[in-house]
Structure formats: C-alpha cells, structure tokens
Short mmCIF file of C-alpha atoms in Angstrom, two decimals:
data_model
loop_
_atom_site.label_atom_id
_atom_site.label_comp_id
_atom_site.label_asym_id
_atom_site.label_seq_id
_atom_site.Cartn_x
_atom_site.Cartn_y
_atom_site.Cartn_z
CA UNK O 1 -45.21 3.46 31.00
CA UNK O 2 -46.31 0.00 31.17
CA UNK O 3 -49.85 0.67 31.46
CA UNK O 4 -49.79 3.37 28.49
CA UNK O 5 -48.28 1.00 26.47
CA UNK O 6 -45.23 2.70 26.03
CA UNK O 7 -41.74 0.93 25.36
CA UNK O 8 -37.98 2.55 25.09
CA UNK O 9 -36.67 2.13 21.76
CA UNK O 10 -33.58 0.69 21.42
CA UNK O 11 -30.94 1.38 18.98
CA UNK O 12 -28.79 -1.15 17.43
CA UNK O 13 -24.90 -0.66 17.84
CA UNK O 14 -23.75 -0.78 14.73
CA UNK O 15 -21.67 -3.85 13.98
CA UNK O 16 -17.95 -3.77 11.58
CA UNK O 17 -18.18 -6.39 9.13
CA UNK O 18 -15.56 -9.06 10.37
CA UNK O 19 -14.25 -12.29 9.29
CA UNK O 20 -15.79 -16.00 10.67
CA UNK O 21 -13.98 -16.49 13.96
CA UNK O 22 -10.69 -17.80 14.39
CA UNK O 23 -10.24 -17.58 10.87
CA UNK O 24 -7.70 -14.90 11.70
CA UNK O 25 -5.68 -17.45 13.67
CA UNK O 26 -5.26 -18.96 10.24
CA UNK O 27 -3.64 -16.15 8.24
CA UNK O 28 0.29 -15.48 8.32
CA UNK O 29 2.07 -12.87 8.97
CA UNK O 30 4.91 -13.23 6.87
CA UNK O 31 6.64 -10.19 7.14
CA UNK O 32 6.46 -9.84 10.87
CA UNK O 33 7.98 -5.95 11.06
CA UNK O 34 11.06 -6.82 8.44
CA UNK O 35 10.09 -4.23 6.57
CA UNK O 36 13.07 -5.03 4.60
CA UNK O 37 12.89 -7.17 1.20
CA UNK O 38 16.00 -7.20 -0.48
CA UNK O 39 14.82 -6.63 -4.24
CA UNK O 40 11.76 -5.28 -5.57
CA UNK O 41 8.12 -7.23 -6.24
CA UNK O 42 8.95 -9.05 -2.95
CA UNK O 43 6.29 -7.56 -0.68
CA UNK O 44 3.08 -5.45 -1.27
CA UNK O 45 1.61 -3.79 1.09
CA UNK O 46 -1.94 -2.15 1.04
CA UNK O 47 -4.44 -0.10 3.23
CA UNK O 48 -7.37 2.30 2.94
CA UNK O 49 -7.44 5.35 4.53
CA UNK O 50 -10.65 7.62 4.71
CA UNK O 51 -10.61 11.32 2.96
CA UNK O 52 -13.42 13.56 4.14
CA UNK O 53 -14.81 16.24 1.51
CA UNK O 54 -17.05 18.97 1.86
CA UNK O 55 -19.61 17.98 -0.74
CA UNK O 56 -19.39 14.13 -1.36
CA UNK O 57 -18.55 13.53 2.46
CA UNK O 58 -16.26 10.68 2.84
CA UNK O 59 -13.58 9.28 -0.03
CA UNK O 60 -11.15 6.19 -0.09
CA UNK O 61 -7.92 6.01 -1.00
CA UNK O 62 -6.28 2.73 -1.73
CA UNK O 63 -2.60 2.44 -1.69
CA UNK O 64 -0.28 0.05 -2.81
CA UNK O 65 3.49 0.32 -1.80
CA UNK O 66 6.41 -1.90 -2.78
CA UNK O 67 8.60 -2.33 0.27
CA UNK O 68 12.03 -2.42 -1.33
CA UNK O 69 11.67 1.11 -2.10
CA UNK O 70 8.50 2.59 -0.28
CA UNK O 71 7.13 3.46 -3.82
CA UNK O 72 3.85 3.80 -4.14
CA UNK O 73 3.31 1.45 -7.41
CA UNK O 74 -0.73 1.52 -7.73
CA UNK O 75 -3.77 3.80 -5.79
CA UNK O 76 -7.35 3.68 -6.50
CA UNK O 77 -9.47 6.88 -5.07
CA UNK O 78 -12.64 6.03 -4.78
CA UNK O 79 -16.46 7.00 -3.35
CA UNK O 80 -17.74 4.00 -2.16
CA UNK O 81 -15.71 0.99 0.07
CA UNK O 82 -17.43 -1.67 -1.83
CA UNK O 83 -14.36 -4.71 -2.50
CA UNK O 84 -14.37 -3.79 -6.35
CA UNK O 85 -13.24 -0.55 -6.29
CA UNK O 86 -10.90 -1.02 -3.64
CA UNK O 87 -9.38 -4.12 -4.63
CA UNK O 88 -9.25 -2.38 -8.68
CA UNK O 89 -5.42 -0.72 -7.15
CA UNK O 90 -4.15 -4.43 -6.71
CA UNK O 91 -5.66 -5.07 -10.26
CA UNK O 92 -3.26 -2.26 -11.67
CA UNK O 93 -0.14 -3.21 -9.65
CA UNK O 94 -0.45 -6.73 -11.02
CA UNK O 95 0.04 -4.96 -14.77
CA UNK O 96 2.43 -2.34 -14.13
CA UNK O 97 4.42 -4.74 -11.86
CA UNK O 98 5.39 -7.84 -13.65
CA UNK O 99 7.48 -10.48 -11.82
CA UNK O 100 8.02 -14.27 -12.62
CA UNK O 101 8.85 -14.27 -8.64
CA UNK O 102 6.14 -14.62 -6.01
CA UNK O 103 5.03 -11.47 -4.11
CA UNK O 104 3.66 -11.40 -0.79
CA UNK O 105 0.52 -9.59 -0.30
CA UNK O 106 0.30 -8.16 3.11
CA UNK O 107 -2.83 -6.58 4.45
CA UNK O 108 -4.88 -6.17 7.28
CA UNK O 109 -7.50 -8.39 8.27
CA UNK O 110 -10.57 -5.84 6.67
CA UNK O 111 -13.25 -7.56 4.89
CA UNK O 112 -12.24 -6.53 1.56
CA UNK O 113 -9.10 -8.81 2.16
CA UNK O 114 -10.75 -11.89 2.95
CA UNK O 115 -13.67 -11.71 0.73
CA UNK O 116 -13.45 -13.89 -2.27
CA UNK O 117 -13.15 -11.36 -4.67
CA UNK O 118 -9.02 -10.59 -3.22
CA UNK O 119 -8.55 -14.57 -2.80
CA UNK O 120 -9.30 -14.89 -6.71
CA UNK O 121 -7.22 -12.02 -7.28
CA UNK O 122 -4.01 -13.11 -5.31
CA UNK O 123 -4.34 -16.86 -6.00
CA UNK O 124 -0.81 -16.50 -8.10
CA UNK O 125 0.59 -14.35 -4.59
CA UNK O 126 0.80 -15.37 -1.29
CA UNK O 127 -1.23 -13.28 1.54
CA UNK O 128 0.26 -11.85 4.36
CA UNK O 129 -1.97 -10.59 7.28
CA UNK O 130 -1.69 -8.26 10.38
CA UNK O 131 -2.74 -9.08 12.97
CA UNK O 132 -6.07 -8.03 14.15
CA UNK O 133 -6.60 -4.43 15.16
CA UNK O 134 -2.72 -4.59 14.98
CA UNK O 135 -1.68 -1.43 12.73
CA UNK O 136 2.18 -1.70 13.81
CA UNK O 137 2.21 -5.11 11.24
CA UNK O 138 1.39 -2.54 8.21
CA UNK O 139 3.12 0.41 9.45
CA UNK O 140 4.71 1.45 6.30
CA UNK O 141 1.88 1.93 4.02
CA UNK O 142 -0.24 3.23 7.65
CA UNK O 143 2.97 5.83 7.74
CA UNK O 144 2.52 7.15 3.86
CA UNK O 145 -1.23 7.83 4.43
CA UNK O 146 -0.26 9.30 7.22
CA UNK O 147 2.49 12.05 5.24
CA UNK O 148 -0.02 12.45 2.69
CA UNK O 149 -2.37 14.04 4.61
CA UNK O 150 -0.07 16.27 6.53
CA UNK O 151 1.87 17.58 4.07
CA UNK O 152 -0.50 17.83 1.06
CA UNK O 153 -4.23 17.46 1.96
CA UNK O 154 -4.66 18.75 5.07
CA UNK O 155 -3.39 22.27 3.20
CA UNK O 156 -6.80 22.32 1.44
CA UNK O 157 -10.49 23.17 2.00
CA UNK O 158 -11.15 19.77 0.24
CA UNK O 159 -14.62 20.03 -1.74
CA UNK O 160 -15.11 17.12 -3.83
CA UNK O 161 -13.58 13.40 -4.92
CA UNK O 162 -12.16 15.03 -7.86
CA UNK O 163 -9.98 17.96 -6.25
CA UNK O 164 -8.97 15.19 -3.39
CA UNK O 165 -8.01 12.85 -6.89
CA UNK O 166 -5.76 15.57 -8.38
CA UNK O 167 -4.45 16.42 -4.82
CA UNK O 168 -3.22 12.39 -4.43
CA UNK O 169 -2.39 12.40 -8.01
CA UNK O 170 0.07 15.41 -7.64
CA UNK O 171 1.53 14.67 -4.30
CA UNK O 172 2.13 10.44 -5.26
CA UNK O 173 2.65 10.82 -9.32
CA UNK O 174 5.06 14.12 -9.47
CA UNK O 175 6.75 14.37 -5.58
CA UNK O 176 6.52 11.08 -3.42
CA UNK O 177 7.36 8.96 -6.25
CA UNK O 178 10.28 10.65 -8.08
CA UNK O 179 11.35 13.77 -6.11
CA UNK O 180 10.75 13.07 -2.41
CA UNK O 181 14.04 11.63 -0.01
CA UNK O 182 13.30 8.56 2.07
CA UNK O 183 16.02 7.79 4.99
CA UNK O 184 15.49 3.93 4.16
CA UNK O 185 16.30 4.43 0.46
CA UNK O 186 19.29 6.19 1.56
CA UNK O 187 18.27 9.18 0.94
CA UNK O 188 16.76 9.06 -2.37
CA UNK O 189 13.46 9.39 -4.05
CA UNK O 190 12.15 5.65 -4.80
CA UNK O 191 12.25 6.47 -8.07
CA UNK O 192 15.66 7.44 -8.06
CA UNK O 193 16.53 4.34 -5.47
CA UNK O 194 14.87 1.47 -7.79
CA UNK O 195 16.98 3.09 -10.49
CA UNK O 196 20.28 2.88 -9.16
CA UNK O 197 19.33 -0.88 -7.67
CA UNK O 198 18.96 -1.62 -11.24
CA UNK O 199 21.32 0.04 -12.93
CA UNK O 200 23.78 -1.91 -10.47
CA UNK O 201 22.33 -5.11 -10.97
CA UNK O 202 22.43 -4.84 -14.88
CA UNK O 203 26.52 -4.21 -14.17
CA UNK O 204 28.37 -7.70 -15.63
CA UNK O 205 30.33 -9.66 -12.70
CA UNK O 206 33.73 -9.80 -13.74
CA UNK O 207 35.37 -13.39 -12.67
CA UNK O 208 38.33 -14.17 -11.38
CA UNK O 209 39.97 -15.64 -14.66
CA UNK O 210 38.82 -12.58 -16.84
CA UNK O 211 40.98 -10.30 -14.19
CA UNK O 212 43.86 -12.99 -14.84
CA UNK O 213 43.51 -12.67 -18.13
CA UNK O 214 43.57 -8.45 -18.19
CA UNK O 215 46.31 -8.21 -15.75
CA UNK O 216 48.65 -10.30 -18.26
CA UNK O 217 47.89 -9.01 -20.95
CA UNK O 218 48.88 -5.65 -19.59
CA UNK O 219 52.13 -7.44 -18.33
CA UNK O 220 52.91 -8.32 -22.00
CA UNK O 221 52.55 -4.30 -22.87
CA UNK O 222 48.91 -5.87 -24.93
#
C-alpha cells in the first residue's frame, strides 16, 4: 500500500457539542430529586425529546412542566435543534406564567442551556442543572415524554411535523392538561389540581377573635 501510494481513510467520530470543562462543576442542582414545590411557578423543568417522521425525518419537542402540578405550561415542536426554536417554549411560559416570585429553571446540561441565548433569557430565574448524563435529576419532564409517546404517538404511522404537531397538541392541550389523573396531584388532572389549590387559597382565614365574636353573638340569640 505504501509503495502505491495508498492511505486508509479515516473517519471522524462525530463529537456532541458540550460545555467548557468543569463548567458543569459550577451549576446547581437545586432541586436534587424533591420533585415537590409546594405552590406553583416554583420550579420549571424542561427537556427535548426527538420525534421521528416519515417524510421530514427527525422533529423536536420542547416541553415545559410546572412541578407543583406536572402541567405541561409551554411546548415548542420544532424541525431543527438550533437554541432559538427550542428555547422559544421558555419564551411562552414566561407570558402565560406570571409570578412576582423567583422560579427555578432546571435543565440538563445540553448546549442549548448554557449557551447565551438561555442565560439572557433566565437572567430574572435562577438555573438549576442535572447533572451530567444524569437523567434521574429531570425525571419528571424525562417521564411525560416518555407517556406521550406510548400512549399517543407511537399509535400513528407519523408522516410529517405537522400531523406529529396536532398529535402533541391533542394529547397535551385537550387530555394531559385538563382530563388526565396524576397519582401526585391526588388523583386529579393538573388542571383540575391547580384549580382546587387556588380555589383553597383564595378561602379568607377566619381568626380567632372573629370565631369569639360569632359564637356570642349566637349566645345572645343575634
């Protein structure tokens, strides 16, 4: 081979895009498997999880999901991974979810949440991390992409991104959301759970002093 000139060609393994090094012994975990919050808008969650179609070949669907309730409060479908149209679900929670509270922002440790397009974005939150190849620290929102798939999408020949959109915006929009029972919202839709949550913390305390008051006046036949 030598003396014909001829070489082997190599092939480059392809490389993941990753963060500098060590950087990810700089990023909290602040949830640390409490999957727990104890009123809503206190943790976000997000991941992307890959859709393959017929036609268009692979899709991306970004999901957002408020811990208190497991409700799925923003998703972005879209064809390419590029950080804009990922990170454009975080852009919609941010209006639909409005809270004069911090909210923790926990992700994994994927380029398109340490780029500097997601720092900009969450500079009024505070970013949570898994750690690396660690899927157990996101295991909610890993869970839902999960139930998706088996009980909705994998029922279909899926051809295109805009059957798999309708599919996510059926399953999310008319059943997860409002109609589907979760064990950790005690057995209610997260519609139906953030509801009630509200509806009994809109009920007035009554003191001490006003059931003084009630209980004498019904002494005195008032």
């Amino acid at each position: 081979m030598k003396e014909m000139g001829i070489r082997a060609q190599w092939i480059k393994k392809p490389q993941r895009p990753s963060i500098a090094p060590g950087t990810d012994q700089k990023l909290r975990n602040i949830p640390k498997q409490k999957f727990n919050p104890d009123r809503p808008n206190a943790v976000w969650c997000t991941d992307i999880t890959y859709i393959h179609t017929k036609q268009e070949g692979f899709v991306y669907l970004t999901c957002i999901m408020d811990l208190f309730s497991r409700k799925i409060i923003a998703w972005k479908l879209s064809r390419t991974m590029e950080a804009e149209d990922v990170l454009e679900a975080l852009e919609t929670a941010k209006i639909r979810r409005k809270s004069d509270r911090p909210i923790v922002s926990h992700t994994d440790q994927g380029v398109h949440f340490t780029c500097s397009h997601y720092q900009k974005l969450t500079s009024d939150m505070i970013r949570s991390y898994s750690k690396k190849g660690y899927p157990y620290d996101n295991a909610c929102i890993e869970s839902f992409h999960s139930l998706i798939k088996r009980e909705w999408l994998n029922r279909f020949d899926l051809e295109n991104y805009w059957q798999v959109y309708r599919l996510c915006d059926q399953y999310i929009e008319s059943f997860y959301n409002p109609v589907r029972i979760h064990s950790h919202c005690n057995y209610m839709s997260p519609n139906t759970f953030e509801q009630m949550k509200a509806s009994s913390n809109a009920q007035p305390l009554t003191t001490e002093k006003q059931k003084t008051a009630s209980a004498e006046k019904t002494d005195s036949g008032g």
